[in-house]
Amino acid sequence: MIFREAQALAPAASPEERPGQGPSSPPTSDEPQLQSLVRRLQEGDTTAFEHLYELTRVDAARTLRHLVGNRVDVEDLLQEVYLRLLTAVKGFRGESRFRTFFYRVCSNVALSHLRWKRRRPEDSVAEPPEQESPDEDPERAASRRQAARLVEAALEKLKPKKRIVFVYYELCGMSPDEIAETVGSSPNTVRSRLHHARLEFNEAMQRLLATRRPGGPHGAP
């Protein structure tokens, strides 16, 4: 799959930007700890929220980065996620994994932002300065940046709901059933969106790759 080929070019991404490893990637070993922190928070222990933030922030930042496609927006959106979470967590009853509940908050924040950004496309082109590891090989760093730009450019072609489903499956490793619970749709709807999102993403990647070949989309002269 083109998506995985592009990922392979970016092994040196930072922890907040590193893509998942497919359907087995979401962290699950910390679920009991997260559930315990939620119960403490519901009982009025405000220090539990700080620990909850520490455990989930990197995952939230990485997820939002791929959902909205602009690092400039992530810090503001992170604040929004945790402000909403502070209120929403009161209604968490433990009937699903906390991570699923958490991703629902992230998707709601991201969806609102993506809809807003589509109305103001001029705000979607800003790029932050590149951050490189001082020990990273320059050629490898350039390949990583190019791969990241290709993935983000292809993701930009997807409509918000398709993009969220695609990112949650491909990058967060969530199952269609989990995604359905997260976004409030049926598993069949999620599978349909995922199918079309994959086709559209691969088509977008093919076009993007073609324009970067010598001679443009028609090949070398």
PDB file of C-alpha atoms in Angstrom:
ATOM      1  CA  MET A   1       0.000   0.000   0.000  1.00  0.00           C
ATOM      2  CA  ILE A   2       1.324   3.439  -0.915  1.00  0.00           C
ATOM      3  CA  PHE A   3       0.584   4.752   2.563  1.00  0.00           C
ATOM      4  CA  ARG A   4       2.924   2.205   4.160  1.00  0.00           C
ATOM      5  CA  GLU A   5       5.601   2.892   1.547  1.00  0.00           C
ATOM      6  CA  ALA A   6       5.487   6.569   2.463  1.00  0.00           C
ATOM      7  CA  GLN A   7       5.651   5.710   6.161  1.00  0.00           C
ATOM      8  CA  ALA A   8       8.776   3.653   5.538  1.00  0.00           C
ATOM      9  CA  LEU A   9      10.549   6.798   4.361  1.00  0.00           C
ATOM     10  CA  ALA A  10      10.016   8.524   7.706  1.00  0.00           C
ATOM     11  CA  PRO A  11      11.679   6.400  10.431  1.00  0.00           C
ATOM     12  CA  ALA A  12      13.140   9.382  12.244  1.00  0.00           C
ATOM     13  CA  ALA A  13       9.922  11.220  13.019  1.00  0.00           C
ATOM     14  CA  SER A  14       9.561  12.656  16.491  1.00  0.00           C
ATOM     15  CA  PRO A  15       7.401  10.804  19.067  1.00  0.00           C
ATOM     16  CA  GLU A  16       4.541  13.253  18.555  1.00  0.00           C
ATOM     17  CA  GLU A  17       4.584  12.789  14.779  1.00  0.00           C
ATOM     18  CA  ARG A  18       5.501   9.117  14.408  1.00  0.00           C
ATOM     19  CA  PRO A  19       2.761   7.189  12.626  1.00  0.00           C
ATOM     20  CA  GLY A  20       1.277   4.054  14.123  1.00  0.00           C
ATOM     21  CA  GLN A  21       2.154   0.562  13.000  1.00  0.00           C
ATOM     22  CA  GLY A  22      -1.254  -0.455  11.638  1.00  0.00           C
ATOM     23  CA  PRO A  23      -4.038  -2.326  13.425  1.00  0.00           C
ATOM     24  CA  SER A  24      -1.875  -3.459  16.351  1.00  0.00           C
ATOM     25  CA  SER A  25      -0.439  -0.080  17.357  1.00  0.00           C
ATOM     26  CA  PRO A  26      -2.733   1.556  19.949  1.00  0.00           C
ATOM     27  CA  PRO A  27      -1.438   1.379  23.498  1.00  0.00           C
ATOM     28  CA  THR A  28      -3.555  -0.934  25.631  1.00  0.00           C
ATOM     29  CA  SER A  29      -1.313  -1.825  28.581  1.00  0.00           C
ATOM     30  CA  ASP A  30      -2.057   1.513  30.252  1.00  0.00           C
ATOM     31  CA  GLU A  31      -5.845   1.099  30.020  1.00  0.00           C
ATOM     32  CA  PRO A  32      -6.288  -0.035  33.685  1.00  0.00           C
ATOM     33  CA  GLN A  33      -4.228   2.954  34.826  1.00  0.00           C
ATOM     34  CA  LEU A  34      -6.280   5.327  32.673  1.00  0.00           C
ATOM     35  CA  GLN A  35      -9.543   3.903  34.010  1.00  0.00           C
ATOM     36  CA  SER A  36      -8.242   4.297  37.563  1.00  0.00           C
ATOM     37  CA  LEU A  37      -7.311   7.925  36.922  1.00  0.00           C
ATOM     38  CA  VAL A  38     -10.760   8.589  35.472  1.00  0.00           C
ATOM     39  CA  ARG A  39     -12.436   7.185  38.590  1.00  0.00           C
ATOM     40  CA  ARG A  40     -10.223   9.350  40.803  1.00  0.00           C
ATOM     41  CA  LEU A  41     -11.060  12.390  38.693  1.00  0.00           C
ATOM     42  CA  GLN A  42     -14.772  11.636  38.922  1.00  0.00           C
ATOM     43  CA  GLU A  43     -14.366  11.473  42.696  1.00  0.00           C
ATOM     44  CA  GLY A  44     -12.877  14.968  42.746  1.00  0.00           C
ATOM     45  CA  ASP A  45      -9.147  14.239  42.697  1.00  0.00           C
ATOM     46  CA  THR A  46      -7.914  17.019  40.405  1.00  0.00           C
ATOM     47  CA  THR A  47      -4.315  15.757  40.467  1.00  0.00           C
ATOM     48  CA  ALA A  48      -5.526  12.722  38.501  1.00  0.00           C
ATOM     49  CA  PHE A  49      -6.144  14.956  35.500  1.00  0.00           C
ATOM     50  CA  GLU A  50      -2.472  15.958  35.410  1.00  0.00           C
ATOM     51  CA  HIS A  51      -1.459  12.301  35.263  1.00  0.00           C
ATOM     52  CA  LEU A  52      -4.112  11.630  32.627  1.00  0.00           C
ATOM     53  CA  TYR A  53      -2.691  14.470  30.556  1.00  0.00           C
ATOM     54  CA  GLU A  54       0.863  13.146  30.883  1.00  0.00           C
ATOM     55  CA  LEU A  55      -0.178   9.662  29.769  1.00  0.00           C
ATOM     56  CA  THR A  56      -2.206  10.756  26.754  1.00  0.00           C
ATOM     57  CA  ARG A  57      -0.694  13.997  25.478  1.00  0.00           C
ATOM     58  CA  VAL A  58       1.795  12.513  22.995  1.00  0.00           C
ATOM     59  CA  ASP A  59      -0.868  10.212  21.565  1.00  0.00           C
ATOM     60  CA  ALA A  60      -3.328  13.106  21.317  1.00  0.00           C
ATOM     61  CA  ALA A  61      -0.775  15.375  19.617  1.00  0.00           C
ATOM     62  CA  ARG A  62       0.192  12.700  17.093  1.00  0.00           C
ATOM     63  CA  THR A  63      -3.444  11.898  16.335  1.00  0.00           C
ATOM     64  CA  LEU A  64      -4.456  15.541  15.945  1.00  0.00           C
ATOM     65  CA  ARG A  65      -1.419  16.200  13.761  1.00  0.00           C
ATOM     66  CA  HIS A  66      -2.594  13.595  11.273  1.00  0.00           C
ATOM     67  CA  LEU A  67      -6.249  14.538  11.556  1.00  0.00           C
ATOM     68  CA  VAL A  68      -5.759  18.250  10.884  1.00  0.00           C
ATOM     69  CA  GLY A  69      -2.505  18.180   8.905  1.00  0.00           C
ATOM     70  CA  ASN A  70      -0.948  21.296  10.388  1.00  0.00           C
ATOM     71  CA  ARG A  71       1.442  21.320  13.345  1.00  0.00           C
ATOM     72  CA  VAL A  72       0.698  25.014  13.842  1.00  0.00           C
ATOM     73  CA  ASP A  73      -2.851  24.133  14.885  1.00  0.00           C
ATOM     74  CA  VAL A  74      -2.054  21.232  17.195  1.00  0.00           C
ATOM     75  CA  GLU A  75      -1.217  23.100  20.412  1.00  0.00           C
ATOM     76  CA  ASP A  76      -4.466  25.077  20.311  1.00  0.00           C
ATOM     77  CA  LEU A  77      -6.440  21.936  19.502  1.00  0.00           C
ATOM     78  CA  LEU A  78      -4.748  20.048  22.328  1.00  0.00           C
ATOM     79  CA  GLN A  79      -6.012  22.655  24.768  1.00  0.00           C
ATOM     80  CA  GLU A  80      -9.494  22.279  23.327  1.00  0.00           C
ATOM     81  CA  VAL A  81      -9.332  18.478  23.626  1.00  0.00           C
ATOM     82  CA  TYR A  82      -8.408  18.580  27.301  1.00  0.00           C
ATOM     83  CA  LEU A  83     -10.914  21.303  28.119  1.00  0.00           C
ATOM     84  CA  ARG A  84     -13.653  19.160  26.581  1.00  0.00           C
ATOM     85  CA  LEU A  85     -12.281  16.027  28.208  1.00  0.00           C
ATOM     86  CA  LEU A  86     -12.399  17.596  31.642  1.00  0.00           C
ATOM     87  CA  THR A  87     -16.153  17.986  31.243  1.00  0.00           C
ATOM     88  CA  ALA A  88     -16.866  14.860  29.198  1.00  0.00           C
ATOM     89  CA  VAL A  89     -15.034  12.493  31.524  1.00  0.00           C
ATOM     90  CA  LYS A  90     -17.768  12.965  34.112  1.00  0.00           C
ATOM     91  CA  GLY A  91     -20.052  10.946  31.869  1.00  0.00           C
ATOM     92  CA  PHE A  92     -17.595   8.108  31.239  1.00  0.00           C
ATOM     93  CA  ARG A  93     -19.020   4.861  32.640  1.00  0.00           C
ATOM     94  CA  GLY A  94     -16.323   2.412  31.606  1.00  0.00           C
ATOM     95  CA  GLU A  95     -18.539   0.632  29.081  1.00  0.00           C
ATOM     96  CA  SER A  96     -15.780   0.991  26.469  1.00  0.00           C
ATOM     97  CA  ARG A  97     -12.027   1.454  26.582  1.00  0.00           C
ATOM     98  CA  PHE A  98     -11.028   4.895  27.777  1.00  0.00           C
ATOM     99  CA  ARG A  99      -8.868   5.273  24.674  1.00  0.00           C
ATOM    100  CA  THR A 100     -11.988   4.895  22.521  1.00  0.00           C
ATOM    101  CA  PHE A 101     -13.738   7.557  24.587  1.00  0.00           C
ATOM    102  CA  PHE A 102     -10.633   9.745  24.357  1.00  0.00           C
ATOM    103  CA  TYR A 103     -10.392   9.410  20.575  1.00  0.00           C
ATOM    104  CA  ARG A 104     -14.049  10.455  20.328  1.00  0.00           C
ATOM    105  CA  VAL A 105     -13.169  13.766  21.967  1.00  0.00           C
ATOM    106  CA  CYS A 106     -10.180  14.171  19.621  1.00  0.00           C
ATOM    107  CA  SER A 107     -12.312  13.420  16.563  1.00  0.00           C
ATOM    108  CA  ASN A 108     -15.004  15.904  17.583  1.00  0.00           C
ATOM    109  CA  VAL A 109     -12.411  18.656  18.025  1.00  0.00           C
ATOM    110  CA  ALA A 110     -10.667  17.746  14.766  1.00  0.00           C
ATOM    111  CA  LEU A 111     -13.920  17.527  12.787  1.00  0.00           C
ATOM    112  CA  SER A 112     -14.981  20.991  13.930  1.00  0.00           C
ATOM    113  CA  HIS A 113     -11.576  22.345  12.974  1.00  0.00           C
ATOM    114  CA  LEU A 114     -11.505  20.636   9.558  1.00  0.00           C
ATOM    115  CA  ARG A 115     -14.924  22.005   8.701  1.00  0.00           C
ATOM    116  CA  TRP A 116     -13.802  25.468   9.728  1.00  0.00           C
ATOM    117  CA  LYS A 117     -10.571  25.133   7.738  1.00  0.00           C
ATOM    118  CA  ARG A 118     -12.446  24.111   4.591  1.00  0.00           C
ATOM    119  CA  ARG A 119     -14.313  27.400   4.810  1.00  0.00           C
ATOM    120  CA  ARG A 120     -10.996  29.252   5.109  1.00  0.00           C
ATOM    121  CA  PRO A 121      -8.553  27.420   2.825  1.00  0.00           C
ATOM    122  CA  GLU A 122      -6.015  30.215   3.042  1.00  0.00           C
ATOM    123  CA  ASP A 123      -5.374  29.197   6.650  1.00  0.00           C
ATOM    124  CA  SER A 124      -4.519  25.611   5.767  1.00  0.00           C
ATOM    125  CA  VAL A 125      -1.289  26.286   3.889  1.00  0.00           C
ATOM    126  CA  ALA A 126       0.872  27.570   6.741  1.00  0.00           C
ATOM    127  CA  GLU A 127       3.789  25.275   7.506  1.00  0.00           C
ATOM    128  CA  PRO A 128       5.856  25.381  10.698  1.00  0.00           C
ATOM    129  CA  PRO A 129       9.638  25.376  10.599  1.00  0.00           C
ATOM    130  CA  GLU A 130      11.104  21.902  10.151  1.00  0.00           C
ATOM    131  CA  GLN A 131      12.648  20.296  13.216  1.00  0.00           C
ATOM    132  CA  GLU A 132      15.560  17.938  12.635  1.00  0.00           C
ATOM    133  CA  SER A 133      17.571  15.760  14.958  1.00  0.00           C
ATOM    134  CA  PRO A 134      21.201  16.954  15.041  1.00  0.00           C
ATOM    135  CA  ASP A 135      22.311  13.323  14.570  1.00  0.00           C
ATOM    136  CA  GLU A 136      20.036  12.630  11.599  1.00  0.00           C
ATOM    137  CA  ASP A 137      21.587  12.078   8.188  1.00  0.00           C
ATOM    138  CA  PRO A 138      20.621  15.074   5.977  1.00  0.00           C
ATOM    139  CA  GLU A 139      19.575  12.856   3.070  1.00  0.00           C
ATOM    140  CA  ARG A 140      17.438  10.718   5.371  1.00  0.00           C
ATOM    141  CA  ALA A 141      15.931  13.825   6.946  1.00  0.00           C
ATOM    142  CA  ALA A 142      15.041  15.162   3.489  1.00  0.00           C
ATOM    143  CA  SER A 143      13.387  11.849   2.586  1.00  0.00           C
ATOM    144  CA  ARG A 144      11.432  11.903   5.838  1.00  0.00           C
ATOM    145  CA  ARG A 145      10.215  15.439   5.229  1.00  0.00           C
ATOM    146  CA  GLN A 146       9.207  14.602   1.677  1.00  0.00           C
ATOM    147  CA  ALA A 147       7.312  11.494   2.818  1.00  0.00           C
ATOM    148  CA  ALA A 148       5.529  13.446   5.550  1.00  0.00           C
ATOM    149  CA  ARG A 149       4.531  16.163   3.087  1.00  0.00           C
ATOM    150  CA  LEU A 150       3.223  13.572   0.633  1.00  0.00           C
ATOM    151  CA  VAL A 151       1.122  11.849   3.284  1.00  0.00           C
ATOM    152  CA  GLU A 152      -0.279  15.115   4.591  1.00  0.00           C
ATOM    153  CA  ALA A 153      -1.001  16.395   1.073  1.00  0.00           C
ATOM    154  CA  ALA A 154      -2.861  13.163   0.263  1.00  0.00           C
ATOM    155  CA  LEU A 155      -4.793  13.303   3.539  1.00  0.00           C
ATOM    156  CA  GLU A 156      -5.830  16.865   2.676  1.00  0.00           C
ATOM    157  CA  LYS A 157      -7.726  15.443  -0.307  1.00  0.00           C
ATOM    158  CA  LEU A 158     -10.005  13.383   1.935  1.00  0.00           C
ATOM    159  CA  LYS A 159     -13.238  14.798   3.283  1.00  0.00           C
ATOM    160  CA  PRO A 160     -13.192  15.219   7.089  1.00  0.00           C
ATOM    161  CA  LYS A 161     -15.233  12.131   7.993  1.00  0.00           C
ATOM    162  CA  LYS A 162     -13.234   9.902   5.658  1.00  0.00           C
ATOM    163  CA  ARG A 163      -9.981  11.372   6.909  1.00  0.00           C
ATOM    164  CA  ILE A 164     -10.853  10.658  10.531  1.00  0.00           C
ATOM    165  CA  VAL A 165     -11.793   7.049   9.786  1.00  0.00           C
ATOM    166  CA  PHE A 166      -8.640   6.557   7.717  1.00  0.00           C
ATOM    167  CA  VAL A 167      -6.332   8.040  10.350  1.00  0.00           C
ATOM    168  CA  TYR A 168      -7.915   6.098  13.199  1.00  0.00           C
ATOM    169  CA  TYR A 169      -7.596   2.813  11.331  1.00  0.00           C
ATOM    170  CA  GLU A 170      -4.229   3.271   9.652  1.00  0.00           C
ATOM    171  CA  LEU A 171      -2.404   5.361  12.265  1.00  0.00           C
ATOM    172  CA  CYS A 172      -4.143   4.611  15.551  1.00  0.00           C
ATOM    173  CA  GLY A 173      -4.791   0.942  14.819  1.00  0.00           C
ATOM    174  CA  MET A 174      -8.440   1.052  15.843  1.00  0.00           C
ATOM    175  CA  SER A 175     -10.875  -1.586  14.595  1.00  0.00           C
ATOM    176  CA  PRO A 176     -13.950  -0.597  12.532  1.00  0.00           C
ATOM    177  CA  ASP A 177     -16.146  -1.384  15.557  1.00  0.00           C
ATOM    178  CA  GLU A 178     -14.082   0.903  17.794  1.00  0.00           C
ATOM    179  CA  ILE A 179     -14.092   3.660  15.192  1.00  0.00           C
ATOM    180  CA  ALA A 180     -17.858   3.319  14.807  1.00  0.00           C
ATOM    181  CA  GLU A 181     -18.287   3.830  18.540  1.00  0.00           C
ATOM    182  CA  THR A 182     -15.880   6.748  18.455  1.00  0.00           C
ATOM    183  CA  VAL A 183     -17.495   8.661  15.590  1.00  0.00           C
ATOM    184  CA  GLY A 184     -21.109   7.653  16.282  1.00  0.00           C
ATOM    185  CA  SER A 185     -21.674   5.638  13.100  1.00  0.00           C
ATOM    186  CA  SER A 186     -22.369   2.006  12.302  1.00  0.00           C
ATOM    187  CA  PRO A 187     -19.455  -0.386  11.625  1.00  0.00           C
ATOM    188  CA  ASN A 188     -20.716  -0.837   8.059  1.00  0.00           C
ATOM    189  CA  THR A 189     -20.649   2.919   7.499  1.00  0.00           C
ATOM    190  CA  VAL A 190     -17.103   3.037   8.863  1.00  0.00           C
ATOM    191  CA  ARG A 191     -16.009   0.193   6.585  1.00  0.00           C
ATOM    192  CA  SER A 192     -17.546   1.957   3.591  1.00  0.00           C
ATOM    193  CA  ARG A 193     -15.841   5.259   4.446  1.00  0.00           C
ATOM    194  CA  LEU A 194     -12.555   3.455   5.022  1.00  0.00           C
ATOM    195  CA  HIS A 195     -12.793   1.668   1.684  1.00  0.00           C
ATOM    196  CA  HIS A 196     -13.421   4.894  -0.224  1.00  0.00           C
ATOM    197  CA  ALA A 197     -10.828   6.783   1.828  1.00  0.00           C
ATOM    198  CA  ARG A 198      -8.173   4.202   0.935  1.00  0.00           C
ATOM    199  CA  LEU A 199      -8.994   4.434  -2.762  1.00  0.00           C
ATOM    200  CA  GLU A 200      -8.953   8.242  -2.691  1.00  0.00           C
ATOM    201  CA  PHE A 201      -5.762   8.371  -0.619  1.00  0.00           C
ATOM    202  CA  ASN A 202      -3.924   5.969  -2.922  1.00  0.00           C
ATOM    203  CA  GLU A 203      -5.124   7.860  -5.989  1.00  0.00           C
ATOM    204  CA  ALA A 204      -3.956  11.149  -4.471  1.00  0.00           C
ATOM    205  CA  MET A 205      -0.576   9.619  -3.600  1.00  0.00           C
ATOM    206  CA  GLN A 206      -0.176   8.279  -7.139  1.00  0.00           C
ATOM    207  CA  ARG A 207      -0.829  11.742  -8.566  1.00  0.00           C
ATOM    208  CA  LEU A 208       1.534  13.397  -6.094  1.00  0.00           C
ATOM    209  CA  LEU A 209       4.293  10.878  -6.773  1.00  0.00           C
ATOM    210  CA  ALA A 210       3.816  11.252 -10.529  1.00  0.00           C
ATOM    211  CA  THR A 211       4.306  15.023 -10.378  1.00  0.00           C
ATOM    212  CA  ARG A 212       7.627  14.500  -8.558  1.00  0.00           C
ATOM    213  CA  ARG A 213       9.081  12.141 -11.167  1.00  0.00           C
ATOM    214  CA  PRO A 214      11.449  13.588 -13.797  1.00  0.00           C
ATOM    215  CA  GLY A 215       9.353  14.969 -16.589  1.00  0.00           C
ATOM    216  CA  GLY A 216       6.238  15.299 -14.408  1.00  0.00           C
ATOM    217  CA  PRO A 217       3.205  13.010 -14.637  1.00  0.00           C
ATOM    218  CA  HIS A 218       4.199  11.782 -18.115  1.00  0.00           C
ATOM    219  CA  GLY A 219       7.604  10.542 -17.056  1.00  0.00           C
ATOM    220  CA  ALA A 220      11.046  11.545 -18.189  1.00  0.00           C
ATOM    221  CA  PRO A 221      11.243  13.296 -21.572  1.00  0.00           C
TER     222      PRO A 221
END
